[in-house]
Backbone as a ProteinNet text record, in pm:
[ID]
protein_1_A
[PRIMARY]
XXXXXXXXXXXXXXXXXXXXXXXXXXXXXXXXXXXXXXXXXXXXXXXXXXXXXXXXXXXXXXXXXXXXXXXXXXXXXXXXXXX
[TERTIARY]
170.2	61.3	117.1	84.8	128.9	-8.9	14	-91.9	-94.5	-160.8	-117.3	-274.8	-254.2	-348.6	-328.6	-490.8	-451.1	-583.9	-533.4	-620.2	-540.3	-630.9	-589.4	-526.7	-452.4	-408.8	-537.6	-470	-588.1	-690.2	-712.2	-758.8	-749	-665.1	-636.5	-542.7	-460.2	-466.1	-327.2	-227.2	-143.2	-184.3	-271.9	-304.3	-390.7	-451.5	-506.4	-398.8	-301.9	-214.7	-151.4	-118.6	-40.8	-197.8	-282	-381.8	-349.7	-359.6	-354.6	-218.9	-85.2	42.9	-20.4	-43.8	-47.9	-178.8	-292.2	-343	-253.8	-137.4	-76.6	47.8	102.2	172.1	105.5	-4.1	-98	-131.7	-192.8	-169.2	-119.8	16.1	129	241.5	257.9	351.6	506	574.4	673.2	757.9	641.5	666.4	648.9	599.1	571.4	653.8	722.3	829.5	795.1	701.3	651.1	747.5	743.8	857	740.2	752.9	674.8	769.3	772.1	837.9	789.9	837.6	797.4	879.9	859.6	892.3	1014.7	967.1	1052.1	1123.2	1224.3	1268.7	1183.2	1121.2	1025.2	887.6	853.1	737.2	774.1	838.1	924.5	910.6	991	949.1	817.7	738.4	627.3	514.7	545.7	508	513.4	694.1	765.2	659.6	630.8	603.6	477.3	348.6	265.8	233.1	337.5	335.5	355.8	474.6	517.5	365.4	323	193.1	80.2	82.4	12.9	31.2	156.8	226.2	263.6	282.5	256.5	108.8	42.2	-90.7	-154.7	-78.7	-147.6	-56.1	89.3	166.4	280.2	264.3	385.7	566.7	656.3	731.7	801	746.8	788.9	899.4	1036.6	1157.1	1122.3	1242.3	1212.7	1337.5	1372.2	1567.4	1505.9	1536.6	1479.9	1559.6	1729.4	1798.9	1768.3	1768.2	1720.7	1617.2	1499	1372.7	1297.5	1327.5	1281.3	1222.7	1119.1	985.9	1038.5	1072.2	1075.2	942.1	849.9	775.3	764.6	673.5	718.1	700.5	585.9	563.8	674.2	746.1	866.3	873.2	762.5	730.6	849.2	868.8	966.1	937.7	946.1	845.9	931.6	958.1	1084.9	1032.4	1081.1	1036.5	1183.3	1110.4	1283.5	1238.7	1314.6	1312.3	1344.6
-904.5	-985.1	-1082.7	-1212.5	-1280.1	-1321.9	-1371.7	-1316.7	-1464.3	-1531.2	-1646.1	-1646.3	-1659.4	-1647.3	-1720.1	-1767.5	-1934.1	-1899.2	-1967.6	-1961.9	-1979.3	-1976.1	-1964.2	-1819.4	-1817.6	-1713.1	-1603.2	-1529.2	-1386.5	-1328.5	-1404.7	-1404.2	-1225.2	-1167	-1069.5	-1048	-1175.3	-1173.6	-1084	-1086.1	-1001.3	-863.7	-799.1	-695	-632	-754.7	-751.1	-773.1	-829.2	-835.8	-698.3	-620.2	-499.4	-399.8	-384.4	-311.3	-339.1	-429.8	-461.7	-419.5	-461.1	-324.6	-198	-138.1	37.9	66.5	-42.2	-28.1	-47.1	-107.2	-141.2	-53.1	8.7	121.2	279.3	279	395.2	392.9	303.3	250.1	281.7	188.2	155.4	282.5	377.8	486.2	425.2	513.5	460.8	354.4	262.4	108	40.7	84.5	-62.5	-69.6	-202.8	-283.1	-396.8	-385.1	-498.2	-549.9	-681	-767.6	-872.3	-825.9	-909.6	-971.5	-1096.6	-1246.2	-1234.3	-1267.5	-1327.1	-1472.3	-1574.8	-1663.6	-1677.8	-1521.2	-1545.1	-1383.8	-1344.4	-1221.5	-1174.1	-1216.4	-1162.6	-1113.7	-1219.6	-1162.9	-1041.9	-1060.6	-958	-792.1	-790.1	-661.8	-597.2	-721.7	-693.3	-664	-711.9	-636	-504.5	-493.9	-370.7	-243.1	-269.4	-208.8	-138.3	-255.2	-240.5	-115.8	-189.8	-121.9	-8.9	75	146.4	254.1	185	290.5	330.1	204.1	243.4	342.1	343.7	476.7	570.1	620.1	728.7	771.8	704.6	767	793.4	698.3	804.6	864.3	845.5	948	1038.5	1196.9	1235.8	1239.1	1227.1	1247.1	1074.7	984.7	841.5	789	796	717.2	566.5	533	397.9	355.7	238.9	240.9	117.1	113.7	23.7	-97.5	-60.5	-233.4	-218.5	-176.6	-249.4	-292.1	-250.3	-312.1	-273.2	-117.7	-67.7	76.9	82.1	189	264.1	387.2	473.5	591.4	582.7	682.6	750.9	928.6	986.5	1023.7	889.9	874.3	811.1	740.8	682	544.9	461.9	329.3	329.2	137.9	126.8	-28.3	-29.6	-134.3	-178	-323.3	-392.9	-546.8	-544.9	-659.7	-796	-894.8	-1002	-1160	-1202	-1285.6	-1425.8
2359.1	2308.6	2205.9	2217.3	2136.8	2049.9	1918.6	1835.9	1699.8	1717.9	1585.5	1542	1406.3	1273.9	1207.4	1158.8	1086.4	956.9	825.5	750	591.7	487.9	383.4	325.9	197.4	178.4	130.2	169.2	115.9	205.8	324.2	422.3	510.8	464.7	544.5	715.2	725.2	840.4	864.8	787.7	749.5	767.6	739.4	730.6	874.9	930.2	1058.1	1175.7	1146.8	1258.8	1234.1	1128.8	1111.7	1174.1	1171.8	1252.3	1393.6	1416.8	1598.9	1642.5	1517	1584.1	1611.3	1520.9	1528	1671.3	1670.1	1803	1935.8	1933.6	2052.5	2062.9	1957.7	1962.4	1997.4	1974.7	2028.7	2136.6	2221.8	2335.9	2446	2413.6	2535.1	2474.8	2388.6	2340.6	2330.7	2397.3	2376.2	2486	2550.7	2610.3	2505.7	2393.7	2288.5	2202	2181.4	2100.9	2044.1	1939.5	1877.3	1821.6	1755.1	1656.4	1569.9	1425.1	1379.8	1280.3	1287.9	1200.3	1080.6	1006.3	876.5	793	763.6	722.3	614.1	508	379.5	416.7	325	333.2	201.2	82	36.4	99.3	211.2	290	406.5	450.6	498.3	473.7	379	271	224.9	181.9	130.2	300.7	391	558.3	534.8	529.2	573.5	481.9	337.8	290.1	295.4	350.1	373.9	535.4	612.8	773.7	755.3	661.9	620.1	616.5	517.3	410.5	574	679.8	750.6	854.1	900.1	1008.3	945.7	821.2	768.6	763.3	749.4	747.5	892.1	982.9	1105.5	1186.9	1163.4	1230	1141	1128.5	1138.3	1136.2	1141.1	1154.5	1205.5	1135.6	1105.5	1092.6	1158.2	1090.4	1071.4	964.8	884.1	851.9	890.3	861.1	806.8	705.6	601.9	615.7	644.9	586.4	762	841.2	976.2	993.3	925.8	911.2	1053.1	1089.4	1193.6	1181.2	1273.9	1271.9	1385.9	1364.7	1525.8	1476.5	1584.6	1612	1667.7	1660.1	1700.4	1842.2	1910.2	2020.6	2114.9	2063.6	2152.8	2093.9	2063.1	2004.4	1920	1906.3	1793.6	1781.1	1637	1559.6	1493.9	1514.7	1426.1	1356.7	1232.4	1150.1	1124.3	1147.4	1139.7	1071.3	1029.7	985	1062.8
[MASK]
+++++++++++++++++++++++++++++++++++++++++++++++++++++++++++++++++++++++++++++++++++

């Protein structure tokens, strides 16, 4: 799914595109290989951190390789962030 969001800041859309991952990783299991961009390596992080708070809260046993900026779940999914 390709996915573009337009608006001012604060808008939430950041936070709505990180919802529609964890819907498409629940989903499709471990066929899904999202890649979400970010512009700055500060925005980046501040994703990572957020995505982070959200797959802990609905899955278990979460790896997180942080300087790879990659999500393995424990469904098979694997969720990668890039610049």
């Amino acid at each position: 799914v390709n996915l573009a969001l337009a608006g001012g800041r604060g808008g939430g859309k950041s936070y709505g595109a990180l919802l529609v991952v964890l819907r498409h990783v629940e989903k499709h299991g471990s066929r899904a290989r999202p890649l979400l961009i970010r512009e700055t390596h500060k925005a980046l992080l501040e994703m990572e951190d957020t995505l982070a708070e959200l797959l802990h809260a609905a899955y278990d046993g979460v790896r997180h390789n942080r300087g790879e900026h990659v999500f393995r779940l424990p469904n098979g999914a694997v969720v990668e962030l890039g610049q």
